[in-house]
mmCIF file of C-alpha atoms in Angstrom:
data_model
loop_
_atom_site.group_PDB
_atom_site.id
_atom_site.type_symbol
_atom_site.label_atom_id
_atom_site.label_comp_id
_atom_site.label_asym_id
_atom_site.label_seq_id
_atom_site.Cartn_x
_atom_site.Cartn_y
_atom_site.Cartn_z
ATOM 1 C CA MET D 1318 0.000 0.000 0.000
ATOM 2 C CA LYS D 1319 1.278 3.405 -0.904
ATOM 3 C CA LYS D 1320 1.534 5.698 2.064
ATOM 4 C CA ALA D 1321 2.361 9.378 2.357
ATOM 5 C CA SER D 1322 3.728 11.129 5.409
ATOM 6 C CA TYR D 1323 3.816 14.891 5.632
ATOM 7 C CA LEU D 1324 6.208 17.296 7.293
ATOM 8 C CA LEU D 1325 4.630 20.728 7.258
ATOM 9 C CA VAL D 1326 7.111 23.490 8.008
ATOM 10 C CA ILE D 1327 5.059 26.498 9.014
ATOM 11 C CA VAL D 1328 6.839 29.696 8.125
ATOM 12 C CA LEU D 1329 3.871 32.027 8.394
ATOM 13 C CA CYS D 1330 0.794 30.066 9.324
ATOM 14 C CA SER D 1331 -1.276 32.153 11.709
ATOM 15 C CA PHE D 1332 -2.689 35.618 12.108
ATOM 16 C CA TYR D 1333 -2.340 36.565 15.787
ATOM 17 C CA LEU D 1334 -3.205 39.473 18.060
ATOM 18 C CA LEU D 1335 0.014 41.302 18.839
ATOM 19 C CA ALA D 1336 0.867 44.795 20.038
ATOM 20 C CA GLY D 1337 -2.768 45.919 19.943
ATOM 21 C CA TRP D 1338 -3.585 44.833 16.401
ATOM 22 C CA ASP D 1339 -4.883 41.340 15.710
ATOM 23 C CA SER D 1340 -5.634 41.673 12.015
ATOM 24 C CA ALA D 1341 -1.975 41.520 11.075
ATOM 25 C CA VAL D 1342 0.159 38.501 10.468
ATOM 26 C CA GLN D 1343 2.864 37.385 12.827
ATOM 27 C CA ALA D 1344 5.966 35.906 11.266
ATOM 28 C CA ASP D 1345 6.386 32.637 13.091
ATOM 29 C CA ALA D 1346 9.465 31.165 11.433
ATOM 30 C CA ALA D 1347 9.928 27.542 12.321
ATOM 31 C CA LYS D 1348 13.436 26.143 12.079
ATOM 32 C CA ALA D 1349 13.823 23.074 9.869
ATOM 33 C CA ASP D 1350 16.591 20.674 9.013
ATOM 34 C CA GLU D 1351 17.970 22.213 5.827
ATOM 35 C CA THR D 1352 20.028 19.130 5.058
ATOM 36 C CA GLU D 1353 16.950 16.920 5.077
ATOM 37 C CA ILE D 1354 14.544 19.332 3.380
ATOM 38 C CA GLY D 1355 17.023 20.743 0.897
ATOM 39 C CA TYR D 1356 15.260 24.005 0.097
ATOM 40 C CA HIS D 1357 13.685 27.113 1.553
ATOM 41 C CA ILE D 1358 11.437 29.920 0.347
ATOM 42 C CA TYR D 1359 11.111 33.624 1.002
ATOM 43 C CA ALA D 1360 8.984 36.554 -0.127
ATOM 44 C CA ILE D 1361 10.390 39.244 -2.397
ATOM 45 C CA LEU D 1362 8.582 42.171 -0.845
ATOM 46 C CA PRO D 1363 7.175 44.856 -3.201
ATOM 47 C CA GLU D 1364 6.945 48.594 -2.589
ATOM 48 C CA ASN D 1365 3.351 48.455 -1.382
ATOM 49 C CA GLN D 1366 4.331 46.164 1.488
ATOM 50 C CA LYS D 1367 2.714 47.698 4.598
ATOM 51 C CA ASN D 1368 5.464 46.601 6.959
ATOM 52 C CA PRO D 1369 8.865 46.162 5.271
ATOM 53 C CA ASP D 1370 10.211 44.446 8.389
ATOM 54 C CA SER D 1371 7.780 41.554 7.957
ATOM 55 C CA SER D 1372 8.833 38.472 6.016
ATOM 56 C CA PHE D 1373 5.334 37.700 4.693
ATOM 57 C CA PHE D 1374 3.235 39.523 2.093
ATOM 58 C CA ASP D 1375 1.107 42.246 3.723
ATOM 59 C CA LEU D 1376 -0.004 44.354 0.770
ATOM 60 C CA GLN D 1377 -2.098 47.495 0.498
ATOM 61 C CA MET D 1378 -4.001 47.150 -2.788
ATOM 62 C CA LYS D 1379 -6.532 49.214 -4.737
ATOM 63 C CA PRO D 1380 -9.789 48.175 -6.450
ATOM 64 C CA GLY D 1381 -9.018 46.881 -9.933
ATOM 65 C CA GLN D 1382 -5.261 46.868 -9.306
ATOM 66 C CA LYS D 1383 -3.176 44.218 -11.025
ATOM 67 C CA GLN D 1384 0.196 43.341 -9.556
ATOM 68 C CA THR D 1385 2.707 40.527 -9.792
ATOM 69 C CA ILE D 1386 4.508 39.427 -6.644
ATOM 70 C CA GLU D 1387 7.308 36.881 -6.433
ATOM 71 C CA VAL D 1388 8.210 34.020 -4.136
ATOM 72 C CA ALA D 1389 11.804 32.808 -4.258
ATOM 73 C CA VAL D 1390 12.404 29.052 -4.082
ATOM 74 C CA ALA D 1391 16.025 28.225 -3.224
ATOM 75 C CA ASN D 1392 17.098 24.657 -3.983
ATOM 76 C CA THR D 1393 20.043 23.960 -1.672
ATOM 77 C CA SER D 1394 20.190 20.236 -2.468
ATOM 78 C CA VAL D 1395 22.579 18.445 -4.838
ATOM 79 C CA GLU D 1396 19.796 17.430 -7.238
ATOM 80 C CA ASP D 1397 17.342 19.237 -9.480
ATOM 81 C CA GLN D 1398 13.995 19.405 -7.722
ATOM 82 C CA THR D 1399 10.396 19.971 -8.724
ATOM 83 C CA TYR D 1400 8.039 21.864 -6.422
ATOM 84 C CA THR D 1401 4.279 22.347 -6.438
ATOM 85 C CA ILE D 1402 2.659 25.674 -5.581
ATOM 86 C CA GLU D 1403 -0.831 26.287 -4.273
ATOM 87 C CA ILE D 1404 -2.519 29.215 -2.536
ATOM 88 C CA ASN D 1405 -5.042 28.257 0.115
ATOM 89 C CA PRO D 1406 -7.588 30.617 1.691
ATOM 90 C CA ALA D 1407 -7.477 30.964 5.464
ATOM 91 C CA TYR D 1408 -9.885 28.775 7.407
ATOM 92 C CA THR D 1409 -10.513 27.901 11.056
ATOM 93 C CA ASN D 1410 -9.387 24.358 11.803
ATOM 94 C CA ASP D 1411 -10.960 21.960 14.294
ATOM 95 C CA GLN D 1412 -8.497 23.036 17.000
ATOM 96 C CA GLY D 1413 -9.782 26.617 16.752
ATOM 97 C CA PHE D 1414 -6.797 28.207 14.996
ATOM 98 C CA ILE D 1415 -6.333 29.926 11.657
ATOM 99 C CA ASP D 1416 -4.844 27.505 9.143
ATOM 100 C CA TYR D 1417 -3.802 27.428 5.470
ATOM 101 C CA SER D 1418 -2.387 23.936 5.064
ATOM 102 C CA GLU D 1419 -5.360 22.569 3.109
ATOM 103 C CA LYS D 1420 -7.670 23.750 0.376
ATOM 104 C CA LYS D 1421 -11.016 24.230 2.144
ATOM 105 C CA GLU D 1422 -14.165 26.067 1.255
ATOM 106 C CA THR D 1423 -14.972 29.164 3.296
ATOM 107 C CA GLU D 1424 -18.274 30.931 3.943
ATOM 108 C CA GLU D 1425 -17.443 33.701 1.472
ATOM 109 C CA LYS D 1426 -20.645 34.813 -0.220
ATOM 110 C CA GLN D 1427 -19.071 37.113 -2.795
ATOM 111 C CA ARG D 1428 -17.112 34.487 -4.668
ATOM 112 C CA GLU D 1429 -15.054 36.994 -6.668
ATOM 113 C CA LEU D 1430 -13.201 37.831 -3.449
ATOM 114 C CA THR D 1431 -11.784 34.357 -2.923
ATOM 115 C CA ILE D 1432 -8.070 34.004 -3.515
ATOM 116 C CA ASP D 1433 -8.721 31.543 -6.357
ATOM 117 C CA HIS D 1434 -10.383 34.347 -8.324
ATOM 118 C CA ILE D 1435 -7.697 36.902 -7.545
ATOM 119 C CA ALA D 1436 -4.396 34.994 -7.871
ATOM 120 C CA THR D 1437 -3.023 33.273 -10.968
ATOM 121 C CA TYR D 1438 0.261 31.362 -10.922
ATOM 122 C CA GLU D 1439 2.101 28.300 -12.202
ATOM 123 C CA LYS D 1440 1.255 25.204 -10.190
ATOM 124 C CA LYS D 1441 4.663 23.564 -10.614
ATOM 125 C CA ILE D 1442 8.279 24.683 -10.913
ATOM 126 C CA THR D 1443 11.603 22.884 -11.393
ATOM 127 C CA VAL D 1444 14.678 24.446 -9.784
ATOM 128 C CA PRO D 1445 18.212 23.268 -10.705
ATOM 129 C CA LYS D 1446 20.466 22.146 -7.880
ATOM 130 C CA GLY D 1447 22.054 24.993 -5.967
ATOM 131 C CA GLN D 1448 19.895 27.563 -7.766
ATOM 132 C CA THR D 1449 17.070 29.945 -6.825
ATOM 133 C CA GLU D 1450 14.028 30.517 -9.008
ATOM 134 C CA LYS D 1451 11.323 33.149 -8.634
ATOM 135 C CA VAL D 1452 7.664 32.106 -8.772
ATOM 136 C CA PRO D 1453 5.481 34.965 -10.121
ATOM 137 C CA ILE D 1454 1.972 35.308 -8.693
ATOM 138 C CA THR D 1455 -0.340 37.758 -10.433
ATOM 139 C CA LEU D 1456 -2.966 39.406 -8.244
ATOM 140 C CA THR D 1457 -5.997 41.023 -9.872
ATOM 141 C CA MET D 1458 -8.223 42.816 -7.416
ATOM 142 C CA PRO D 1459 -11.968 43.085 -8.121
ATOM 143 C CA GLU D 1460 -13.240 46.394 -9.431
ATOM 144 C CA GLU D 1461 -15.588 46.834 -6.494
ATOM 145 C CA ALA D 1462 -13.910 47.992 -3.288
ATOM 146 C CA TYR D 1463 -14.131 45.838 -0.194
ATOM 147 C CA LYS D 1464 -13.510 46.325 3.504
ATOM 148 C CA GLY D 1465 -11.390 44.116 5.689
ATOM 149 C CA GLU D 1466 -8.691 41.665 4.763
ATOM 150 C CA LEU D 1467 -8.184 38.708 2.493
ATOM 151 C CA LEU D 1468 -5.941 36.077 4.065
ATOM 152 C CA ALA D 1469 -4.260 33.129 2.396
ATOM 153 C CA GLY D 1470 -1.195 30.937 2.574
ATOM 154 C CA ILE D 1471 1.215 30.263 -0.276
ATOM 155 C CA LYS D 1472 2.184 26.611 0.038
ATOM 156 C CA VAL D 1473 5.330 25.294 -1.664
ATOM 157 C CA SER D 1474 5.902 21.537 -1.509
ATOM 158 C CA LYS D 1475 8.605 19.135 -2.584
ATOM 159 C CA VAL D 1476 7.752 15.470 -3.033
ATOM 160 C CA LYS D 1477 10.730 13.238 -2.394
ATOM 161 C CA LYS D 1478 11.430 10.392 -4.763
ATOM 162 C CA GLN D 1479 10.427 6.946 -3.625
ATOM 163 C CA THR D 1480 13.427 5.274 -2.030
ATOM 164 C CA ASN D 1481 12.033 1.904 -0.919
ATOM 165 C CA GLN D 1482 9.851 -0.908 -2.138
ATOM 166 C CA VAL D 1483 6.798 -0.098 -0.035
ATOM 167 C CA GLY D 1484 6.350 3.222 -1.804
ATOM 168 C CA ILE D 1485 6.644 5.621 1.117
ATOM 169 C CA ALA D 1486 7.002 9.240 -0.012
ATOM 170 C CA ASN D 1487 7.623 12.270 2.180
ATOM 171 C CA THR D 1488 6.255 15.658 1.224
ATOM 172 C CA TYR D 1489 8.027 18.680 2.693
ATOM 173 C CA SER D 1490 6.130 21.959 2.580
ATOM 174 C CA TYR D 1491 6.557 25.611 3.505
ATOM 175 C CA LEU D 1492 3.736 28.084 4.063
ATOM 176 C CA LEU D 1493 4.114 31.800 3.423
ATOM 177 C CA GLY D 1494 1.434 34.250 4.551
ATOM 178 C CA LEU D 1495 -0.448 36.524 2.158
ATOM 179 C CA ARG D 1496 -2.642 39.375 3.401
ATOM 180 C CA LEU D 1497 -4.432 41.784 1.067
ATOM 181 C CA THR D 1498 -6.219 44.940 2.222
ATOM 182 C CA GLU D 1499 -7.560 48.057 0.490
ATOM 183 C CA SER D 1500 -8.059 50.322 3.483
ATOM 184 C CA ASP D 1501 -7.442 50.544 7.216
ATOM 185 C CA GLN D 1502 -11.114 51.148 7.966
ATOM 186 C CA LYS D 1503 -12.259 49.211 11.006
ATOM 187 C CA ILE D 1504 -14.979 46.591 10.681
ATOM 188 C CA GLN D 1505 -17.600 45.779 13.272
ATOM 189 C CA ARG D 1506 -16.938 42.271 14.456
ATOM 190 C CA LYS D 1507 -19.720 39.698 14.374
ATOM 191 C CA ILE D 1508 -20.105 36.046 15.360
ATOM 192 C CA GLY D 1509 -23.099 33.832 14.643
ATOM 193 C CA VAL D 1510 -24.293 30.368 15.673
ATOM 194 C CA LYS D 1511 -25.483 28.105 12.876
ATOM 195 C CA LYS D 1512 -26.312 24.775 14.532
ATOM 196 C CA ILE D 1513 -25.667 22.553 17.551
ATOM 197 C CA GLU D 1514 -25.349 18.799 17.227
ATOM 198 C CA PRO D 1515 -23.808 15.760 18.942
ATOM 199 C CA THR D 1516 -20.574 14.620 17.377
ATOM 200 C CA ILE D 1517 -17.298 12.788 17.882
ATOM 201 C CA ALA D 1518 -14.258 15.015 18.296
ATOM 202 C CA PHE D 1519 -10.742 13.706 18.868
ATOM 203 C CA GLY D 1520 -12.124 10.278 19.712
ATOM 204 C CA LYS D 1521 -14.506 11.563 22.400
ATOM 205 C CA ALA D 1522 -18.234 12.146 22.668
ATOM 206 C CA SER D 1523 -18.883 15.856 22.221
ATOM 207 C CA VAL D 1524 -21.416 18.480 21.304
ATOM 208 C CA ALA D 1525 -20.414 20.706 18.393
ATOM 209 C CA ILE D 1526 -21.459 24.293 17.779
ATOM 210 C CA ASP D 1527 -20.956 25.689 14.292
ATOM 211 C CA LEU D 1528 -19.757 29.280 14.791
ATOM 212 C CA ILE D 1529 -19.494 31.617 11.840
ATOM 213 C CA ASN D 1530 -17.383 34.734 11.371
ATOM 214 C CA PRO D 1531 -19.248 36.562 8.586
ATOM 215 C CA VAL D 1532 -16.830 39.492 8.151
ATOM 216 C CA ARG D 1533 -13.398 39.790 6.517
ATOM 217 C CA GLU D 1534 -11.343 40.149 9.642
ATOM 218 C CA ALA D 1535 -9.260 37.634 11.569
ATOM 219 C CA TYR D 1536 -10.056 37.316 15.266
ATOM 220 C CA GLY D 1537 -7.440 36.253 17.795
ATOM 221 C CA HIS D 1538 -7.046 35.693 21.527
ATOM 222 C CA LEU D 1539 -10.670 34.576 21.843
ATOM 223 C CA THR D 1540 -12.013 33.110 25.088
ATOM 224 C CA TYR D 1541 -15.016 30.768 25.049
ATOM 225 C CA HIS D 1542 -17.021 29.998 28.178
ATOM 226 C CA VAL D 1543 -19.627 27.257 27.819
ATOM 227 C CA GLU D 1544 -22.323 26.165 30.239
ATOM 228 C CA ILE D 1545 -24.806 23.401 29.445
ATOM 229 C CA LYS D 1546 -27.787 22.497 31.631
ATOM 230 C CA ASN D 1547 -30.552 19.950 31.498
ATOM 231 C CA GLU D 1548 -33.605 21.893 30.312
ATOM 232 C CA GLU D 1549 -36.062 20.047 32.578
ATOM 233 C CA THR D 1550 -34.090 19.814 35.840
ATOM 234 C CA GLY D 1551 -31.801 22.823 35.470
ATOM 235 C CA LYS D 1552 -28.875 20.623 36.509
ATOM 236 C CA LYS D 1553 -25.510 21.714 35.152
ATOM 237 C CA ILE D 1554 -24.238 19.024 32.785
ATOM 238 C CA ASN D 1555 -21.069 20.547 31.449
ATOM 239 C CA GLU D 1556 -18.989 23.677 31.855
ATOM 240 C CA LYS D 1557 -15.830 24.557 29.957
ATOM 241 C CA THR D 1558 -13.549 27.521 29.276
ATOM 242 C CA TYR D 1559 -11.255 27.655 26.240
ATOM 243 C CA SER D 1560 -8.713 30.442 25.719
ATOM 244 C CA GLY D 1561 -6.385 31.712 23.013
ATOM 245 C CA LEU D 1562 -8.519 30.628 20.060
ATOM 246 C CA GLN D 1563 -8.884 32.280 16.654
ATOM 247 C CA LEU D 1564 -11.372 32.736 13.828
ATOM 248 C CA ALA D 1565 -10.384 33.162 10.209
ATOM 249 C CA PRO D 1566 -12.200 35.784 8.121
ATOM 250 C CA VAL D 1567 -15.520 34.625 6.667
ATOM 251 C CA SER D 1568 -15.193 31.097 8.004
ATOM 252 C CA THR D 1569 -17.005 28.516 10.101
ATOM 253 C CA TYR D 1570 -15.506 26.941 13.202
ATOM 254 C CA HIS D 1571 -16.787 23.502 14.198
ATOM 255 C CA PHE D 1572 -16.399 24.172 17.929
ATOM 256 C CA SER D 1573 -16.512 20.885 19.851
ATOM 257 C CA ILE D 1574 -17.293 20.721 23.572
ATOM 258 C CA ASP D 1575 -15.623 17.758 25.237
ATOM 259 C CA TRP D 1576 -17.958 15.571 27.326
ATOM 260 C CA ASP D 1577 -15.187 14.497 29.759
ATOM 261 C CA ASP D 1578 -15.088 10.867 28.606
ATOM 262 C CA GLU D 1579 -18.756 10.509 29.551
ATOM 263 C CA GLN D 1580 -21.397 9.142 27.214
ATOM 264 C CA LEU D 1581 -24.023 11.416 25.725
ATOM 265 C CA VAL D 1582 -27.481 11.133 27.240
ATOM 266 C CA ALA D 1583 -30.563 11.811 25.156
ATOM 267 C CA GLY D 1584 -32.607 14.787 26.299
ATOM 268 C CA ASN D 1585 -33.251 18.512 26.000
ATOM 269 C CA TYR D 1586 -30.536 20.951 26.984
ATOM 270 C CA GLN D 1587 -29.865 24.654 27.412
ATOM 271 C CA LEU D 1588 -26.635 26.220 26.190
ATOM 272 C CA VAL D 1589 -25.109 29.512 27.279
ATOM 273 C CA LEU D 1590 -22.012 30.431 25.273
ATOM 274 C CA THR D 1591 -20.027 33.604 25.936
ATOM 275 C CA ILE D 1592 -17.186 34.661 23.618
ATOM 276 C CA GLU D 1593 -14.800 37.517 24.393
ATOM 277 C CA ASP D 1594 -11.869 39.073 22.545
ATOM 278 C CA LYS D 1595 -9.138 41.515 23.539
ATOM 279 C CA LYS D 1596 -10.965 44.477 22.005
ATOM 280 C CA ASP D 1597 -13.744 44.555 24.610
ATOM 281 C CA ASN D 1598 -16.180 42.706 22.362
ATOM 282 C CA GLN D 1599 -18.464 40.120 23.896
ATOM 283 C CA TRP D 1600 -21.048 37.822 22.357
ATOM 284 C CA THR D 1601 -23.490 35.755 24.437
ATOM 285 C CA PHE D 1602 -25.706 33.068 22.938
ATOM 286 C CA HIS D 1603 -28.621 31.289 24.633
ATOM 287 C CA ARG D 1604 -29.712 28.224 22.705
ATOM 288 C CA ASN D 1605 -31.886 25.196 23.400
ATOM 289 C CA PHE D 1606 -30.940 21.957 21.686
ATOM 290 C CA ALA D 1607 -31.864 18.301 21.837
ATOM 291 C CA ILE D 1608 -29.923 15.055 21.669
ATOM 292 C CA SER D 1609 -32.107 12.313 20.258
ATOM 293 C CA PRO D 1610 -31.786 8.699 21.460
ATOM 294 C CA ASP D 1611 -30.571 7.609 18.026
ATOM 295 C CA ALA D 1612 -27.914 10.351 17.873
ATOM 296 C CA ALA D 1613 -26.675 9.582 21.390
ATOM 297 C CA LYS D 1614 -26.514 5.863 20.630
ATOM 298 C CA GLN D 1615 -24.663 6.417 17.372
ATOM 299 C CA VAL D 1616 -22.011 8.646 18.963
ATOM 300 C CA ASN D 1617 -21.571 6.490 22.051
ATOM 301 C CA THR D 1618 -21.279 3.275 20.039
ATOM 302 C CA VAL D 1619 -18.565 4.661 17.787
ATOM 303 C CA VAL D 1620 -16.616 6.140 20.723
ATOM 304 C CA VAL D 1621 -16.733 2.843 22.629
ATOM 305 C CA GLN D 1622 -15.585 0.917 19.569
ATOM 306 C CA GLU D 1623 -12.742 3.320 18.865
ATOM 307 C CA ASN D 1624 -11.520 3.365 22.459
ATOM 308 C CA ARG D 1625 -12.159 -0.287 23.306
ATOM 309 C CA PHE D 1626 -9.026 -2.234 24.133
ATOM 310 C CA PRO D 1627 -8.627 -5.022 21.542
ATOM 311 C CA TYR D 1628 -9.031 -7.893 24.014
ATOM 312 C CA GLN D 1629 -10.234 -10.282 21.338
ATOM 313 C CA ALA D 1630 -7.271 -9.595 19.072
ATOM 314 C CA LEU D 1631 -4.922 -9.862 22.059
ATOM 315 C CA LEU D 1632 -6.451 -13.193 23.095
ATOM 316 C CA ILE D 1633 -6.138 -14.559 19.574
ATOM 317 C CA GLY D 1634 -2.521 -13.433 19.488
ATOM 318 C CA ILE D 1635 -1.723 -15.069 22.817
ATOM 319 C CA VAL D 1636 -3.396 -18.335 21.772
ATOM 320 C CA GLY D 1637 -1.480 -18.219 18.511
ATOM 321 C CA LEU D 1638 1.806 -17.756 20.342
ATOM 322 C CA ILE D 1639 1.022 -20.647 22.683
ATOM 323 C CA ILE D 1640 0.090 -22.951 19.806
ATOM 324 C CA GLY D 1641 3.211 -21.934 17.942
ATOM 325 C CA ALA D 1642 5.409 -22.532 20.971
ATOM 326 C CA ILE D 1643 3.839 -25.953 21.574
ATOM 327 C CA SER D 1644 4.249 -26.859 17.921
ATOM 328 C CA ILE D 1645 7.922 -25.867 17.917
ATOM 329 C CA PHE D 1646 8.468 -27.808 21.160
ATOM 330 C CA CYS D 1647 6.778 -30.938 19.784
ATOM 331 C CA ILE D 1648 8.628 -30.807 16.472
ATOM 332 C CA THR D 1649 11.961 -30.286 18.214
ATOM 333 C CA LYS D 1650 11.271 -33.162 20.617
ATOM 334 C CA TRP D 1651 10.230 -35.436 17.759
ATOM 335 C CA LYS D 1652 13.385 -34.613 15.797
ATOM 336 C CA ASN D 1653 15.544 -35.296 18.849
ATOM 337 C CA LYS D 1654 13.889 -38.729 19.310
ATOM 338 C CA ARG D 1655 14.577 -39.596 15.660
ATOM 339 C CA ARG D 1656 18.219 -38.660 16.014
ATOM 340 C CA THR D 1657 18.474 -40.801 19.175
ATOM 341 C CA ARG D 1658 16.910 -43.824 17.418
ATOM 342 C CA ARG D 1659 19.281 -43.480 14.475
ATOM 343 C CA LYS D 1660 22.277 -43.514 16.817
ATOM 344 C CA LEU D 1661 20.997 -46.715 18.398
#
C-alpha cells in the first residue's frame, strides 16, 4: 500500500493578536533541518508592502489593481527538484486556529473575493540544484472595493522520490502568509451560531457548535465559556472555558465541547455560550438543543468501539503464540527422538 507522510514546516501560518492589532500577520518562522529538506522559500517584498520588516506579504491594494509578486524558491540540495505551488484561503481548523495547510471552502458569499479568483500562478516549478528561481503570482483585485482583509497561505511543496519498495514518499512543505487589504477602515466584528449537534471530536463524545465569522477580519485571543444544563431539571451538565482561540475571516468553526469521557445522554438541553476578545467585544448566545436517542446511541457506540481495548485480538494473538510454541516444542522433541533412534 502506498503511504504518504507529511512534514509541514510552518513559516507564516497564523494571524495573531500582537501589540494591539490582531488583524496583522505574525511571522512565526519555524526552524527546519535544511540538510533533510534541501530548500527554503522567502517573499520578495514589493513597494506596497505595509510593513517592510515583515517576512510575509502584507499588501495594500486598490480596487481593480493588477500586480505581480514573487516568491523565491532556493534549492540547496545536490539534485534538481520539482516543487508544487498552491494558494489556500485561510480557514478555522478543528483546534480553533487559523490555518492554510489545506484547500477548504470558506463561507465567502461574494465568490469573486476568494483568492482563487484573484491569484493566478504556475502550479509547478523545477529548480536546478544549488539555484534559486522566482515564482510569479499575479494578483488582480476586483473592481468593487471591499472592507477588511483577504488572508491566504502560499504553500510550496517538494515530493521526495520513492526510495524503498513499499512506496513511502515524504512531502516537505513551507507556508508563506499573504494578506491583502484596500483600506485601514475598522470593521464591526460579528459572530453567529449556525447549529448545535452531537458529534465525535478527537475520539470523544462531544457536542459541536458551528460558529461563523461573517466578516473579513481575523479574530485572535478569543475566550469561550460554555455552560450546558438539562432543560427540565436545570442541573448543570457541562462547563468549559477555552482560551487563546482564533477565527479566520468569513469562516465557520466547528467548535466541539468535550464531554469528559462521559457518554451522551438523550434529552433537552440549554446552552449559554459567551465569547470575548481583547478588544472589549463580547457575544453571548442562549440556545436550546436536543440530543435524540438515536444520535446519542450512534455517537456512544462509535466512541466505545474506537476506544475499546482489543481484548479479542490480544487473546487470539496469545493463543497463537502458545500454539506456535507448543508446535515448535513438539517438532523439536520429535526430531531429537529420531536422532536418538538413528544412533541406536
